[in-house]
GROMACS .gro file of C-alpha atoms in nm:
model
  326
    1MET     CA    1  13.362  12.519   6.694
    2GLN     CA    2  13.106  12.247   6.643
    3ARG     CA    3  13.235  12.058   6.949
    4ARG     CA    4  13.221  12.380   7.156
    5HIS     CA    5  12.860  12.440   7.043
    6ILE     CA    6  12.755  12.089   7.145
    7LEU     CA    7  12.920  12.125   7.487
    8THR     CA    8  12.741  12.459   7.537
    9GLN     CA    9  12.404  12.299   7.459
   10ILE     CA   10  12.470  12.013   7.701
   11ALA     CA   11  12.566  12.260   7.974
   12ALA     CA   12  12.248  12.460   7.914
   13LEU     CA   13  12.030  12.149   7.932
   14SER     CA   14  12.204  12.036   8.250
   15ALA     CA   15  12.151  12.375   8.411
   16GLY     CA   16  11.785  12.370   8.313
   17ALA     CA   17  11.746  12.021   8.457
   18SER     CA   18  11.909  12.129   8.783
   19LEU     CA   19  11.653  12.409   8.811
   20VAL     CA   20  11.350  12.195   8.730
   21THR     CA   21  11.419  11.878   8.928
   22PRO     CA   22  11.428  12.022   9.283
   23THR     CA   23  11.107  12.220   9.222
   24TRP     CA   24  10.925  11.906   9.102
   25ALA     CA   25  11.053  11.703   9.396
   26GLN     CA   26  10.943  11.962   9.652
   27GLY     CA   27  10.592  11.983   9.505
   28LYS     CA   28  10.532  11.609   9.478
   29TYR     CA   29  10.246  11.492   9.704
   30PRO     CA   30  10.256  11.302   9.928
   31GLN     CA   31  10.606  11.267  10.066
   32ARG     CA   32  10.514  11.137  10.413
   33PRO     CA   33  10.226  10.959  10.592
   34ILE     CA   34   9.877  11.109  10.585
   35THR     CA   35   9.654  11.120  10.895
   36LEU     CA   36   9.276  11.084  10.874
   37VAL     CA   37   9.127  11.235  11.190
   38VAL     CA   38   8.801  11.067  11.294
   39PRO     CA   39   8.607  11.278  11.550
   40THR     CA   40   8.441  10.970  11.703
   41ALA     CA   41   8.544  10.658  11.890
   42PRO     CA   42   8.618  10.341  11.688
   43GLY     CA   43   8.326  10.126  11.585
   44GLY     CA   44   8.078  10.359  11.416
   45THR     CA   45   8.019  10.449  11.051
   46THR     CA   46   8.258  10.747  11.058
   47ASP     CA   47   8.537  10.513  11.164
   48PHE     CA   48   8.421  10.248  10.915
   49THR     CA   49   8.429  10.502  10.630
   50ALA     CA   50   8.782  10.611  10.717
   51ARG     CA   51   8.905  10.252  10.722
   52LEU     CA   52   8.723  10.174  10.398
   53ILE     CA   53   8.967  10.397  10.207
   54THR     CA   54   9.279  10.383  10.425
   55GLU     CA   55   9.462  10.086  10.278
   56PRO     CA   56   9.377  10.138   9.908
   57LEU     CA   57   9.450  10.511   9.935
   58GLY     CA   58   9.789  10.435  10.087
   59ARG     CA   59   9.868  10.198   9.801
   60ALA     CA   60   9.758  10.451   9.540
   61LEU     CA   61   9.962  10.735   9.688
   62GLY     CA   62  10.264  10.532   9.794
   63GLN     CA   63  10.247  10.648  10.157
   64SER     CA   64  10.091  10.522  10.477
   65VAL     CA   65   9.744  10.652  10.562
   66ILE     CA   66   9.672  10.646  10.935
   67VAL     CA   67   9.339  10.670  11.119
   68ASP     CA   68   9.352  10.883  11.434
   69ASN     CA   69   9.033  10.868  11.645
   70LYS     CA   70   8.977  11.192  11.838
   71PRO     CA   71   8.637  11.158  12.008
   72GLY     CA   72   8.489  11.408  12.250
   73ALA     CA   73   8.283  11.726  12.276
   74SER     CA   74   8.035  11.598  12.015
   75GLY     CA   75   8.303  11.590  11.747
   76ASN     CA   76   8.435  11.937  11.819
   77ILE     CA   77   8.775  11.815  11.940
   78GLY     CA   78   8.858  11.636  11.615
   79ASN     CA   79   8.713  11.911  11.399
   80GLN     CA   80   8.912  12.179  11.580
   81LEU     CA   81   9.232  11.979  11.540
   82VAL     CA   82   9.197  11.964  11.161
   83ALA     CA   83   9.067  12.321  11.129
   84ARG     CA   84   9.390  12.441  11.292
   85ALA     CA   85   9.624  12.202  11.110
   86LYS     CA   86   9.869  12.310  10.842
   87PRO     CA   87   9.689  12.311  10.503
   88ASP     CA   88   9.931  12.076  10.330
   89GLY     CA   89   9.717  11.765  10.278
   90TYR     CA   90   9.874  11.559  10.558
   91THR     CA   91   9.603  11.609  10.822
   92LEU     CA   92   9.249  11.546  10.697
   93LEU     CA   93   8.905  11.516  10.856
   94VAL     CA   94   8.665  11.227  10.798
   95SER     CA   95   8.356  11.426  10.877
   96TYR     CA   96   8.014  11.311  10.992
   97SER     CA   97   7.709  11.510  10.882
   98GLY     CA   98   7.560  11.526  11.231
   99TYR     CA   99   7.867  11.712  11.351
  100HIS     CA  100   7.959  11.904  11.036
  101VAL     CA  101   7.619  12.059  10.964
  102GLY     CA  102   7.445  12.000  11.299
  103ASN     CA  103   7.694  12.137  11.551
  104PRO     CA  104   7.707  12.488  11.401
  105HIS     CA  105   7.338  12.528  11.487
  106LEU     CA  106   7.375  12.386  11.838
  107PHE     CA  107   7.704  12.522  11.972
  108LYS     CA  108   7.754  12.895  12.010
  109GLN     CA  109   8.131  12.840  12.028
  110ALA     CA  110   8.216  12.513  11.855
  111GLY     CA  111   8.567  12.639  11.782
  112TRP     CA  112   8.544  12.581  11.406
  113ASP     CA  113   8.336  12.689  11.107
  114PRO     CA  114   8.211  12.425  10.857
  115ILE     CA  115   8.262  12.655  10.558
  116LYS     CA  116   8.545  12.895  10.645
  117ASP     CA  117   8.776  12.645  10.814
  118PHE     CA  118   8.760  12.353  10.570
  119THR     CA  119   8.826  12.269  10.206
  120PRO     CA  120   8.585  12.002  10.071
  121VAL     CA  121   8.773  11.704   9.926
  122ALA     CA  122   8.541  11.408   9.859
  123MET     CA  123   8.206  11.259   9.955
  124MET     CA  124   8.244  10.895  10.058
  125THR     CA  125   7.943  10.719  10.209
  126ARG     CA  126   7.580  10.773  10.301
  127ALA     CA  127   7.360  10.563  10.527
  128PRO     CA  128   7.009  10.556  10.674
  129GLN     CA  129   6.942  10.498  11.043
  130VAL     CA  130   6.844  10.169  11.205
  131ILE     CA  131   6.623  10.167  11.514
  132ALA     CA  132   6.806   9.910  11.726
  133ILE     CA  133   6.687   9.797  12.068
  134ASN     CA  134   6.806   9.571  12.347
  135PRO     CA  135   6.653   9.224  12.291
  136LYS     CA  136   6.538   9.207  12.654
  137LEU     CA  137   6.281   9.481  12.598
  138PRO     CA  138   5.934   9.319  12.599
  139VAL     CA  139   5.855   9.428  12.242
  140ASN     CA  140   5.886   9.262  11.901
  141ASN     CA  141   5.834   9.546  11.653
  142LEU     CA  142   5.817   9.923  11.617
  143LYS     CA  143   5.445   9.953  11.698
  144GLU     CA  144   5.495   9.761  12.021
  145LEU     CA  145   5.799   9.976  12.108
  146ILE     CA  146   5.596  10.295  12.066
  147ALA     CA  147   5.307  10.152  12.270
  148TYR     CA  148   5.545  10.043  12.547
  149ALA     CA  149   5.712  10.385  12.556
  150LYS     CA  150   5.374  10.559  12.581
  151ALA     CA  151   5.267  10.327  12.862
  152ASN     CA  152   5.595  10.386  13.049
  153PRO     CA  153   5.685  10.756  13.010
  154GLY     CA  154   6.040  10.828  13.118
  155LYS     CA  155   6.127  10.462  13.174
  156LEU     CA  156   6.312  10.412  12.844
  157ASN     CA  157   6.627  10.588  12.730
  158TYR     CA  158   6.803  10.624  12.397
  159ALA     CA  159   7.170  10.662  12.312
  160SER     CA  160   7.342  10.898  12.072
  161SER     CA  161   7.703  10.956  11.968
  162GLY     CA  162   7.687  11.299  12.128
  163ASN     CA  163   7.477  11.611  12.166
  164GLY     CA  164   7.376  11.742  11.826
  165SER     CA  165   7.454  11.419  11.642
  166ILE     CA  166   7.211  11.275  11.388
  167GLN     CA  167   7.126  11.009  11.649
  168HIS     CA  168   7.029  11.288  11.891
  169ILE     CA  169   6.820  11.458  11.624
  170ALA     CA  170   6.669  11.123  11.521
  171GLY     CA  171   6.575  11.046  11.881
  172GLU     CA  172   6.407  11.381  11.937
  173LEU     CA  173   6.214  11.356  11.609
  174PHE     CA  174   6.105  11.004  11.705
  175LYS     CA  175   5.970  11.138  12.035
  176GLN     CA  176   5.782  11.417  11.859
  177LEU     CA  177   5.629  11.195  11.593
  178THR     CA  178   5.525  10.927  11.842
  179GLY     CA  179   5.426  11.144  12.138
  180THR     CA  180   5.660  10.960  12.373
  181PHE     CA  181   5.898  11.069  12.647
  182ILE     CA  182   6.235  10.890  12.630
  183THR     CA  183   6.553  11.010  12.804
  184HIS     CA  184   6.857  11.102  12.594
  185ILE     CA  185   7.197  10.954  12.693
  186PRO     CA  186   7.487  11.103  12.489
  187TYR     CA  187   7.808  10.904  12.429
  188ARG     CA  188   8.151  10.980  12.280
  189GLY     CA  189   8.075  10.793  11.958
  190SER     CA  190   7.870  10.500  11.831
  191GLY     CA  191   8.103  10.223  11.948
  192PRO     CA  192   8.057  10.281  12.323
  193ALA     CA  193   7.682  10.334  12.273
  194VAL     CA  194   7.645   9.997  12.098
  195GLN     CA  195   7.835   9.823  12.378
  196ASP     CA  196   7.603   9.970  12.641
  197LEU     CA  197   7.298   9.889  12.428
  198MET     CA  198   7.396   9.522  12.418
  199ALA     CA  199   7.465   9.531  12.792
  200GLY     CA  200   7.123   9.679  12.862
  201GLN     CA  201   7.254  10.009  12.998
  202VAL     CA  202   7.047  10.188  12.733
  203ASP     CA  203   6.731  10.066  12.559
  204ILE     CA  204   6.731  10.222  12.211
  205PHE     CA  205   6.992  10.343  11.964
  206ILE     CA  206   6.888  10.499  11.633
  207THR     CA  207   7.211  10.488  11.433
  208THR     CA  208   7.371  10.409  11.101
  209PRO     CA  209   7.382  10.037  11.011
  210ALA     CA  210   7.759   9.978  11.014
  211GLY     CA  211   7.779   9.975  11.393
  212VAL     CA  212   7.483   9.741  11.452
  213VAL     CA  213   7.441   9.514  11.145
  214SER     CA  214   7.650   9.226  11.278
  215GLN     CA  215   7.491   9.251  11.624
  216ILE     CA  216   7.139   9.239  11.477
  217GLN     CA  217   7.235   8.952  11.248
  218GLY     CA  218   7.375   8.765  11.548
  219GLY     CA  219   7.073   8.829  11.769
  220ARG     CA  220   7.262   9.045  12.018
  221LEU     CA  221   7.041   9.341  11.921
  222LYS     CA  222   6.698   9.365  11.764
  223GLY     CA  223   6.625   9.589  11.464
  224VAL     CA  224   6.269   9.725  11.446
  225GLY     CA  225   6.295   9.979  11.163
  226VAL     CA  226   6.514  10.136  10.896
  227THR     CA  227   6.474  10.507  10.813
  228SER     CA  228   6.500  10.461  10.435
  229LYS     CA  229   6.261  10.415  10.143
  230LYS     CA  230   6.364  10.052  10.097
  231ARG     CA  231   6.494   9.770  10.314
  232LEU     CA  232   6.866   9.707  10.349
  233SER     CA  233   7.007   9.400  10.176
  234SER     CA  234   7.217   9.335  10.487
  235LEU     CA  235   6.903   9.344  10.709
  236PRO     CA  236   6.625   9.210  10.484
  237ASP     CA  237   6.397   9.121  10.774
  238VAL     CA  238   6.398   9.470  10.926
  239PRO     CA  239   6.111   9.676  10.780
  240THR     CA  240   6.132  10.039  10.678
  241THR     CA  241   5.977  10.282  10.923
  242THR     CA  242   5.695  10.342  10.676
  243GLU     CA  243   5.624   9.969  10.656
  244ALA     CA  244   5.638   9.953  11.035
  245GLY     CA  245   5.374  10.224  11.071
  246LEU     CA  246   5.580  10.541  11.121
  247ALA     CA  247   5.543  10.717  10.786
  248GLY     CA  248   5.754  11.027  10.725
  249TYR     CA  249   6.037  10.921  10.953
  250GLU     CA  250   6.319  10.909  10.700
  251LEU     CA  251   6.672  11.021  10.788
  252ASP     CA  252   7.020  10.955  10.659
  253SER     CA  253   7.376  11.046  10.747
  254TRP     CA  254   7.668  11.119  10.517
  255PHE     CA  255   8.043  11.094  10.564
  256ALA     CA  256   8.290  11.306  10.369
  257LEU     CA  257   8.655  11.407  10.362
  258TYR     CA  258   8.763  11.765  10.431
  259ALA     CA  259   9.103  11.932  10.449
  260PRO     CA  260   9.201  12.251  10.633
  261ALA     CA  261   9.106  12.571  10.452
  262ASN     CA  262   9.350  12.687  10.183
  263THR     CA  263   9.483  12.338  10.108
  264PRO     CA  264   9.635  12.355   9.755
  265ALA     CA  265   9.393  12.269   9.475
  266ASP     CA  266   9.627  12.012   9.320
  267VAL     CA  267   9.648  11.821   9.650
  268VAL     CA  268   9.269  11.827   9.684
  269GLN     CA  269   9.226  11.703   9.328
  270THR     CA  270   9.478  11.423   9.377
  271LEU     CA  271   9.290  11.301   9.684
  272ASN     CA  272   8.951  11.335   9.516
  273THR     CA  273   9.061  11.141   9.208
  274GLU     CA  274   9.208  10.853   9.405
  275ILE     CA  275   8.922  10.830   9.653
  276ASN     CA  276   8.660  10.830   9.376
  277ARG     CA  277   8.856  10.554   9.203
  278ILE     CA  278   8.856  10.351   9.525
  279LEU     CA  279   8.483  10.404   9.582
  280ALA     CA  280   8.405  10.295   9.226
  281SER     CA  281   8.571   9.957   9.285
  282GLY     CA  282   8.361   9.650   9.345
  283GLU     CA  283   8.552   9.573   9.665
  284ALA     CA  284   8.463   9.904   9.831
  285ARG     CA  285   8.102   9.888   9.718
  286LYS     CA  286   8.064   9.534   9.853
  287LYS     CA  287   8.214   9.624  10.191
  288ALA     CA  288   7.985   9.927  10.215
  289GLU     CA  289   7.676   9.733  10.112
  290ASP     CA  290   7.749   9.458  10.366
  291SER     CA  291   7.760   9.724  10.638
  292GLY     CA  292   7.435   9.887  10.528
  293THR     CA  293   7.595  10.194  10.371
  294ASP     CA  294   7.623  10.322  10.014
  295VAL     CA  295   7.929  10.477   9.854
  296GLU     CA  296   7.876  10.816   9.697
  297GLN     CA  297   8.107  11.023   9.479
  298MET     CA  298   8.129  11.400   9.433
  299SER     CA  299   8.380  11.649   9.299
  300PRO     CA  300   8.521  11.904   9.548
  301LYS     CA  301   8.289  12.169   9.399
  302GLN     CA  302   7.985  11.942   9.429
  303LEU     CA  303   8.073  11.866   9.791
  304ALA     CA  304   8.114  12.238   9.864
  305ASP     CA  305   7.768  12.314   9.724
  306PHE     CA  306   7.619  12.011   9.903
  307THR     CA  307   7.771  12.118  10.236
  308GLN     CA  308   7.613  12.463  10.202
  309SER     CA  309   7.270  12.319  10.126
  310GLU     CA  310   7.289  12.060  10.407
  311LEU     CA  311   7.395  12.327  10.656
  312LYS     CA  312   7.076  12.516  10.574
  313ARG     CA  313   6.854  12.205  10.570
  314TRP     CA  314   6.968  12.069  10.905
  315GLY     CA  315   6.940  12.412  11.060
  316GLN     CA  316   6.574  12.412  10.964
  317ILE     CA  317   6.524  12.056  11.097
  318ILE     CA  318   6.688  12.140  11.431
  319GLN     CA  319   6.483  12.457  11.467
  320THR     CA  320   6.156  12.284  11.375
  321ALA     CA  321   6.224  11.996  11.613
  322ARG     CA  322   6.322  12.248  11.885
  323ILE     CA  323   6.638  12.051  11.960
  324THR     CA  324   6.867  12.210  12.218
  325LEU     CA  325   7.172  12.092  12.408
  326GLU     CA  326   7.106  11.964  12.758
   0.00000   0.00000   0.00000
């Protein structure tokens, strides 16, 4: 009887284990590679931010993490792709503030909604803008650039990573504050814009530091101002816009991770925990600092609230600056 009782208990435990194990295995995340969709061309801060976390996130999760650049339509192509993806945590969006909270105010039919179509996962980096110019321009500082633009209305042009981007907004605000007329040339991301800036195809690019720091350090571009309260450690000789004589011209961009709407909360939390751990490391902070960006951490709830407030703030900025798509 005792032997029969023991065998019965073993059978019961085995049956329970057979019920539990498959359920656990099916729910384990991740079980295959994860794709980070970047809605810009390689070379800018959005791309830099994605690659900042790719390798360490892959190690932490035990799966490959792949960057997939999908530039075009001012970020709308990449955003649409993720908005329509299966909400399982395998297709994610590395979002850029200019697109995420700017486009909804500029495009009547962007094809995606920043709140309804996405689940906030993690904030990652934030960066000011650098006013970078082609070294062949006959100016040495911001005051001389403004004077030259006023003396030559319509002669200069400025690049952006697309209509509605922060660079576009920054350029239009610059024109308003300085009373200058400079032509806007939109690109499919920061990388191509920087290449044309160095080649002299465009004259000015107001963009995040990551794409231009090494070029300014190497003399291939000239930095005449940083839109932050203090100078960047990576560009110590470039004054703030206030120091350079353009007070009140302070702008920054942020870069965050979003998943398709209705992505499971446990998947979101797993990603948030690992990404925040990566961003807290000295290695990530050093890489960010060297590129002129700062790492920033938020919980999914904090990012959700922040997205709502930024959507409202940039709507007001765009309306006040009377920025429209050409």
